[in-house]
Coordinates of C-alpha atoms in Angstrom, one line a residue:
M1 CA 13.5 15.0 9.0
G2 CA 17.0 15.6 10.6
I3 CA 15.8 12.4 12.6
V4 CA 15.3 10.4 9.2
L5 CA 18.3 11.3 7.8
N6 CA 20.2 10.5 11.1
Q7 CA 19.0 7.5 11.0
S8 CA 19.1 6.4 7.4
L9 CA 23.0 7.4 7.7
K10 CA 23.7 5.1 10.8
N11 CA 21.4 2.6 9.4
T12 CA 24.0 2.8 6.5
I13 CA 26.9 2.6 8.4
I14 CA 25.4 0.0 10.3
T15 CA 24.6 -2.5 7.3
Y16 CA 28.4 -2.3 5.5
I17 CA 29.7 -3.2 9.0
G18 CA 27.9 -6.2 9.2
F19 CA 28.2 -7.0 5.6
A20 CA 32.5 -7.1 6.5
I21 CA 31.8 -9.1 9.8
G22 CA 29.8 -11.7 7.7
G23 CA 32.1 -11.4 5.1
I24 CA 34.5 -12.8 7.4
N25 CA 32.7 -15.7 8.9
T26 CA 31.1 -17.0 5.4
I27 CA 34.5 -16.8 3.6
Y28 CA 36.8 -17.6 5.9
L29 CA 35.7 -18.5 9.6
Y30 CA 33.0 -20.7 8.8
P31 CA 34.8 -23.0 6.1
V32 CA 38.1 -23.5 8.3
F33 CA 36.9 -23.6 11.7
L34 CA 33.4 -25.0 11.6
G35 CA 33.9 -27.3 8.3
A36 CA 31.8 -28.1 5.4
T37 CA 29.4 -30.3 7.1
Y38 CA 28.6 -28.4 9.6
Y39 CA 28.8 -25.1 8.0
A40 CA 26.0 -26.0 5.2
L41 CA 24.0 -27.5 8.5
T42 CA 23.7 -24.4 9.9
N43 CA 23.3 -22.3 6.7
Y44 CA 20.2 -24.6 5.8
I45 CA 18.7 -24.7 9.5
L46 CA 18.7 -21.2 9.0
S47 CA 18.2 -21.0 5.1
S48 CA 15.1 -23.0 5.8
A49 CA 14.0 -20.6 9.1
N50 CA 14.3 -17.7 7.0
V51 CA 11.8 -19.0 3.8
I52 CA 9.2 -20.1 6.2
M53 CA 9.2 -16.8 8.4
P54 CA 6.7 -14.6 6.1
L55 CA 4.4 -17.2 6.9
F56 CA 4.7 -16.8 11.0
A57 CA 5.2 -13.3 10.9
I58 CA 1.8 -12.9 8.4
G59 CA 3.4 -10.1 7.1
M60 CA 2.7 -7.9 10.1
Q61 CA 6.0 -6.1 10.5
N62 CA 5.2 -4.4 7.7
T63 CA 1.7 -4.3 8.2
L64 CA 2.8 -2.2 11.3
V65 CA 4.9 0.2 9.7
K66 CA 2.3 1.5 7.3
F67 CA -0.8 1.6 9.4
Y68 CA 0.9 2.9 12.6
S69 CA 0.6 6.3 11.4
Q70 CA -3.1 6.4 10.4
Y71 CA -4.2 6.1 13.8
Q72 CA -4.9 9.3 15.7
T73 CA -5.2 8.5 19.2
N74 CA -2.5 6.6 21.5
E75 CA -5.5 3.9 22.7
E76 CA -5.8 3.4 18.6
R77 CA -2.3 3.0 18.4
S78 CA -2.1 0.6 21.6
R79 CA -4.6 -1.4 20.3
F80 CA -3.0 -1.9 16.8
L81 CA 0.7 -2.7 18.5
S82 CA -1.3 -5.7 20.6
F83 CA -3.2 -6.7 17.2
T84 CA 0.4 -6.8 15.4
V85 CA 1.5 -8.9 18.1
L86 CA -1.2 -11.5 18.8
F87 CA -2.8 -12.0 15.4
P88 CA 0.3 -14.1 13.9
L89 CA -0.7 -16.6 16.5
L90 CA -3.9 -17.6 14.8
L91 CA -1.7 -18.9 12.4
I92 CA 1.3 -20.0 14.1
I93 CA -0.4 -21.9 16.7
P94 CA -2.6 -24.2 13.7
M95 CA 1.1 -24.1 11.6
F96 CA 2.6 -25.9 14.9
L97 CA 0.0 -28.7 15.6
I98 CA 0.2 -29.4 12.1
G99 CA 3.9 -29.8 11.9
F100 CA 3.6 -31.5 15.3
Y101 CA 1.1 -34.7 13.6
F102 CA 3.2 -34.9 10.3
F103 CA 6.7 -34.7 12.1
D104 CA 7.7 -37.9 11.1
E105 CA 7.1 -37.6 7.4
I106 CA 8.6 -33.9 7.4
L107 CA 11.4 -35.4 9.1
M108 CA 11.8 -38.4 6.6
F109 CA 11.3 -36.1 3.9
L110 CA 14.1 -33.8 4.3
S111 CA 16.7 -36.0 5.9
K112 CA 16.8 -38.9 2.9
K113 CA 19.4 -37.1 1.5
N114 CA 21.2 -36.1 4.3
I115 CA 20.7 -38.2 7.5
I116 CA 22.3 -35.3 9.6
V117 CA 19.6 -33.1 9.1
K118 CA 17.2 -35.4 10.9
N119 CA 18.6 -34.5 14.5
Y120 CA 18.3 -30.6 13.6
I121 CA 15.2 -30.3 12.2
W122 CA 13.1 -28.8 15.3
L123 CA 15.6 -26.0 14.9
I124 CA 13.9 -24.7 11.7
P125 CA 10.4 -23.9 13.3
F126 CA 12.3 -22.4 16.8
I127 CA 14.7 -20.3 14.4
G128 CA 11.9 -19.1 12.0
L129 CA 9.3 -18.0 14.8
C130 CA 12.3 -16.1 16.4
M131 CA 12.7 -14.7 13.3
A132 CA 9.2 -13.4 12.9
Y133 CA 8.6 -11.7 16.5
F134 CA 11.9 -10.6 16.1
E135 CA 10.6 -8.5 13.1
I136 CA 8.3 -7.5 14.6
F137 CA 9.5 -6.1 17.4
Y138 CA 12.0 -4.8 14.9
A139 CA 9.2 -2.5 13.2
W140 CA 7.8 -1.3 16.4
L141 CA 10.6 0.2 17.1
R142 CA 10.6 1.5 13.7
V143 CA 7.2 3.0 14.2
H144 CA 8.8 5.3 17.3
M145 CA 11.7 6.4 15.3
H146 CA 14.2 4.0 17.5
S147 CA 15.3 1.7 14.1
V148 CA 19.1 1.9 15.0
F149 CA 18.9 -0.2 17.8
G150 CA 17.4 -3.1 15.5
N151 CA 19.2 -2.7 13.0
F152 CA 22.2 -2.9 14.8
I153 CA 21.3 -6.2 16.0
K154 CA 20.4 -7.9 13.0
E155 CA 22.9 -6.5 10.9
V156 CA 26.1 -6.2 13.5
G157 CA 24.8 -8.0 16.5
L158 CA 23.9 -11.9 14.8
R159 CA 27.0 -12.0 12.8
L160 CA 29.2 -10.9 15.6
A161 CA 27.9 -13.3 17.5
S162 CA 28.3 -16.2 15.3
L163 CA 32.1 -14.8 15.1
F164 CA 32.4 -15.4 19.1
L165 CA 31.3 -18.3 18.9
L166 CA 33.5 -19.6 15.6
V167 CA 36.2 -18.5 18.0
G168 CA 34.5 -20.9 20.4
V169 CA 34.7 -23.6 18.4
Y170 CA 38.3 -23.1 17.1
Y171 CA 39.4 -23.0 20.7
N172 CA 37.0 -26.3 21.8
W173 CA 35.5 -24.3 24.0
I174 CA 32.0 -25.3 21.9
T175 CA 31.7 -28.1 19.7
V176 CA 30.6 -27.8 16.2
E177 CA 27.1 -29.6 17.2
G178 CA 27.4 -27.1 19.7
F179 CA 27.2 -24.3 17.5
V180 CA 24.7 -25.1 15.7
Y181 CA 22.4 -25.1 19.2
A182 CA 24.0 -22.1 20.4
T183 CA 23.0 -20.3 17.0
A184 CA 19.7 -21.0 18.0
V185 CA 20.0 -19.6 21.2
V186 CA 21.5 -16.4 19.8
Y187 CA 18.6 -15.8 17.6
L188 CA 16.1 -16.5 20.6
L189 CA 18.3 -14.2 22.5
A190 CA 18.3 -11.2 20.0
L191 CA 14.1 -11.7 19.9
L192 CA 14.2 -10.7 23.3
V193 CA 16.4 -8.3 23.7
T194 CA 14.9 -6.6 21.0
M195 CA 11.3 -7.4 22.6
F196 CA 12.4 -5.6 26.2
Y197 CA 13.8 -2.4 24.2
A198 CA 10.4 -2.2 22.4
F199 CA 8.4 -2.5 25.6
S200 CA 10.5 0.3 27.4
I201 CA 10.0 2.7 24.5
E202 CA 6.2 1.7 24.8
K203 CA 4.9 -0.6 27.3
P204 CA 2.7 -3.1 25.7
H205 CA -0.9 -3.4 26.8
F206 CA -2.0 -6.4 25.1
Q207 CA -5.8 -6.8 24.3
F208 CA -7.0 -8.9 21.4
S209 CA -9.4 -6.2 19.4
I210 CA -9.9 -5.8 15.7
P211 CA -8.8 -2.6 13.9
A212 CA -11.3 -0.7 12.3
N213 CA -9.9 -1.0 8.9
T214 CA -9.5 -4.3 9.4
K215 CA -10.4 -5.1 5.4
D216 CA -7.4 -2.7 4.3
V217 CA -5.2 -4.2 6.7
L218 CA -5.7 -7.9 5.8
V219 CA -6.0 -7.0 2.1
Y220 CA -2.2 -5.4 2.3
T221 CA -1.0 -8.5 4.6
F222 CA -2.1 -10.8 2.2
Y223 CA 0.3 -9.1 -0.3
I224 CA 2.8 -8.8 2.5
I225 CA 2.7 -12.2 2.8
L226 CA 2.9 -13.1 -0.6
S227 CA 5.7 -10.8 -1.6
G228 CA 7.7 -11.6 1.8
S229 CA 7.6 -15.6 0.8
V230 CA 9.0 -14.7 -3.1
A231 CA 11.7 -12.9 -1.7
N232 CA 12.9 -14.9 0.8
L233 CA 12.5 -18.3 -1.5
L234 CA 14.3 -16.5 -4.1
L235 CA 16.9 -15.8 -1.4
D236 CA 17.2 -19.2 0.0
G237 CA 15.0 -21.7 -1.8
D238 CA 18.2 -23.3 -3.7
K239 CA 19.7 -23.9 -0.4
M240 CA 16.6 -26.0 0.4
I241 CA 16.3 -27.9 -2.5
L242 CA 20.1 -28.5 -2.8
N243 CA 19.9 -30.4 0.5
Q244 CA 17.3 -33.0 -1.6
Y245 CA 19.2 -33.6 -4.1
M246 CA 23.3 -33.1 -3.0
N247 CA 25.5 -34.3 -0.4
I248 CA 25.0 -31.0 2.2
E249 CA 28.7 -30.3 2.0
N250 CA 27.6 -29.0 -1.5
I251 CA 25.4 -26.5 0.6
A252 CA 28.5 -24.7 2.0
Y253 CA 30.4 -24.7 -0.9
Y254 CA 27.4 -23.1 -2.8
S255 CA 26.7 -20.5 0.2
V256 CA 30.3 -19.1 0.3
A257 CA 30.0 -18.5 -3.7
T258 CA 26.8 -16.6 -3.7
Y259 CA 27.6 -14.6 -0.6
I260 CA 30.8 -13.4 -2.9
A261 CA 28.4 -12.8 -5.4
L262 CA 26.3 -10.9 -3.5
V263 CA 28.9 -7.8 -2.9
I264 CA 28.1 -6.9 -6.9
S265 CA 24.4 -5.9 -5.3
V266 CA 25.9 -3.6 -2.2
P267 CA 25.6 -0.5 -4.6
S268 CA 22.1 -1.0 -5.0
R269 CA 21.5 -1.5 -1.3
A270 CA 22.6 2.1 -0.8
M271 CA 21.4 3.8 -3.5
H272 CA 18.3 2.3 -2.9
Q273 CA 17.4 3.6 0.5
I274 CA 17.7 7.2 -1.0
V275 CA 16.0 7.0 -4.0
Y276 CA 12.9 4.8 -2.5
P277 CA 11.3 7.8 -0.9
I278 CA 12.3 10.0 -4.2
T279 CA 10.5 7.9 -6.3
A280 CA 7.6 7.4 -4.4
K281 CA 7.4 11.4 -4.2
L282 CA 7.5 12.3 -7.6
M283 CA 5.2 9.4 -9.0
H284 CA 2.6 10.9 -6.3
E285 CA 2.9 14.0 -7.7
N286 CA 3.3 12.7 -11.1
K287 CA 6.7 14.2 -12.4
H288 CA 6.6 11.6 -15.1
D289 CA 9.5 13.7 -16.6
E290 CA 11.7 14.2 -13.6
M291 CA 11.1 10.5 -13.2
D292 CA 12.3 9.6 -16.4
I293 CA 15.7 10.8 -15.7
L294 CA 15.5 9.6 -12.1
Y295 CA 15.6 6.2 -13.5
K296 CA 18.5 6.7 -16.1
K297 CA 20.7 8.0 -13.7
T298 CA 20.0 5.2 -11.2
S299 CA 20.6 2.5 -14.0
I300 CA 23.6 3.9 -15.3
N301 CA 25.3 4.8 -12.0
L302 CA 24.5 0.9 -11.0
Q303 CA 25.6 0.0 -14.3
V304 CA 29.0 1.5 -13.9
V305 CA 29.5 1.5 -10.2
G306 CA 28.2 -2.2 -10.5
G307 CA 30.3 -3.6 -13.5
F308 CA 33.5 -1.6 -11.6
V309 CA 32.7 -4.1 -8.3
M310 CA 31.6 -7.4 -10.8
L311 CA 34.9 -7.0 -12.6
G312 CA 37.1 -6.8 -9.4
I313 CA 35.1 -9.9 -7.9
F314 CA 35.6 -11.7 -11.7
V315 CA 39.5 -11.0 -12.0
N316 CA 40.0 -11.6 -8.2
I317 CA 38.5 -14.8 -8.1
N318 CA 41.5 -17.3 -7.7
Q319 CA 43.0 -15.1 -5.1
L320 CA 39.6 -15.1 -3.3
Y321 CA 39.6 -18.8 -3.2
E322 CA 42.8 -19.2 -1.7
L323 CA 41.5 -18.2 1.6
V324 CA 38.9 -21.0 1.4
P325 CA 40.1 -24.8 1.6
P326 CA 40.8 -25.9 -1.8
E327 CA 37.2 -28.1 -2.0
Y328 CA 35.2 -25.1 -2.2
A329 CA 37.2 -24.4 -5.5
G330 CA 34.2 -26.1 -7.1
G331 CA 32.0 -23.0 -6.3
I332 CA 34.1 -20.3 -8.8
M333 CA 31.4 -20.5 -11.8
V334 CA 28.8 -20.2 -9.4
V335 CA 30.2 -16.7 -8.4
F336 CA 30.0 -15.9 -12.2
M337 CA 26.7 -17.3 -13.1
I338 CA 25.6 -15.6 -9.5
G339 CA 27.1 -12.3 -10.4
L340 CA 25.7 -11.9 -13.6
S341 CA 22.4 -12.7 -12.6
K342 CA 22.9 -9.8 -9.5
Y343 CA 24.4 -7.6 -12.3
F344 CA 21.3 -8.3 -14.5
D345 CA 19.2 -6.9 -11.6
L346 CA 21.5 -3.9 -10.5
I347 CA 21.2 -2.3 -14.0
L348 CA 17.5 -2.1 -13.7
G349 CA 17.8 1.0 -11.4
N350 CA 15.0 1.8 -9.6
N351 CA 12.3 -0.2 -11.6
N352 CA 10.6 -2.0 -9.0
A353 CA 10.5 1.4 -6.9
I354 CA 8.6 2.9 -10.0
I355 CA 5.9 -0.3 -10.3
F356 CA 5.3 -0.9 -6.5
N357 CA 4.1 2.9 -6.2
T358 CA 1.6 2.8 -9.4
K359 CA -1.6 0.6 -9.7
Y360 CA 0.2 -2.4 -11.8
Y361 CA 1.9 -3.2 -8.2
R362 CA 0.4 -6.6 -8.1
A363 CA 1.4 -7.4 -11.7
V364 CA 4.8 -7.4 -9.8
L365 CA 3.7 -9.9 -7.2
F366 CA 2.3 -12.1 -10.0
L367 CA 5.8 -12.0 -11.8
G368 CA 7.4 -12.7 -8.7
V369 CA 5.4 -15.7 -7.9
I370 CA 5.8 -17.5 -11.7
L371 CA 9.6 -16.5 -11.1
V372 CA 9.5 -18.6 -7.7
V373 CA 7.7 -21.5 -9.2
L374 CA 9.9 -21.0 -12.7
T375 CA 13.3 -20.8 -10.4
V376 CA 12.1 -24.3 -8.5
V377 CA 11.4 -26.1 -11.6
L378 CA 14.6 -25.4 -12.7
N379 CA 16.5 -25.8 -9.7
M380 CA 14.9 -29.4 -9.8
I381 CA 15.8 -29.9 -13.3
F382 CA 19.4 -28.7 -13.5
I383 CA 20.5 -29.9 -9.9
P384 CA 20.2 -33.5 -10.4
L385 CA 22.6 -32.5 -14.0
Y386 CA 25.0 -30.3 -12.3
G387 CA 25.0 -29.8 -9.0
I388 CA 25.7 -26.9 -7.5
I389 CA 26.4 -25.1 -11.2
G390 CA 23.1 -26.2 -12.1
S391 CA 21.4 -24.4 -9.1
A392 CA 23.7 -21.1 -10.1
F393 CA 22.7 -21.3 -13.7
A394 CA 18.5 -21.5 -12.9
T395 CA 19.0 -18.4 -10.8
L396 CA 20.6 -16.8 -13.8
L397 CA 18.3 -18.2 -16.1
S398 CA 15.3 -17.3 -14.0
I399 CA 16.2 -13.4 -13.3
T400 CA 17.4 -12.9 -17.1
L401 CA 13.4 -14.1 -17.7
Y402 CA 11.7 -11.7 -14.9
S403 CA 14.2 -9.1 -16.1
V404 CA 13.1 -9.3 -19.5
A405 CA 9.3 -9.6 -18.5

């Protein structure tokens, strides 16, 4: 238990350090050093890669964590590790072949509004693949109780590398075009470093063999693909839609605003790391009265703390926007709308953790799919009418309806 608490504390500290570095990059360095066009381009590529990442990983990172401990012998565990690394190739290879065959059509569709995207489209599947296998090898480390290293690479390493690259742009060591390609290289290096570290923890013996509990594994994997795709589409899908309707610079304005609003949800991230395992334990033991008390406490505490954070951001929003170029000021209203959506989600406390530990967890996934469809449709309606403010309103409306449901 000491190892778990120790690593949880370290991971929490690392997450906050990474968030701080990300804030410096997003709110100041990207807009000032890179410029709106290439900041937006980089953000669009990374967001698109993040959306397709669950399809490449096909849920193996979560499947590995859930089922690894159920195998009793080292041989069974070794075979399962091999399975989680090799099985995604059954989907990745056909997807790449289909993408290659329809490359011109995909290129035309994604670059019809912003021609600058055309030369960088291939970076999306490349980075998506790097992200997917990074998550799998990160899960490899987690099941061997070495989560801190992978978390450091993910939360701090990638953002620190971006910071150094941005400084390189400032001093003309690399061009803005070179920065985009260098970002892809950073994700490749993150994958390779994590992979070799995982191999040093347990040497792989690759062999493609089907695990004994294949049905359970595949059913769980299906739900993880679904939930992962829903989560990533909600996080980054709006930026992909913005590229289809507006000049790409608007993605930069939108990204700065959403990152500022994201600060409101930071208290819930820290609390959920502690509350999720407690929730699972109470639900398993059918201690519903204690669960009711915990739910009310988390909801009230997050409501108060999150409310103060939101109020602090809203009151000081004009001062925050003095740090970025004047053209970004159009995103101020986005901060208010996205901020409110984060707050609505935050005050619900640990409701998702409760539902996921009951037989009704499939209902949450079903509602999540409906939420994604609703978000996409609302974005397609409001973005042409109101631009980035329309996208923020679509998110606010979708999250509000989901929370009520």
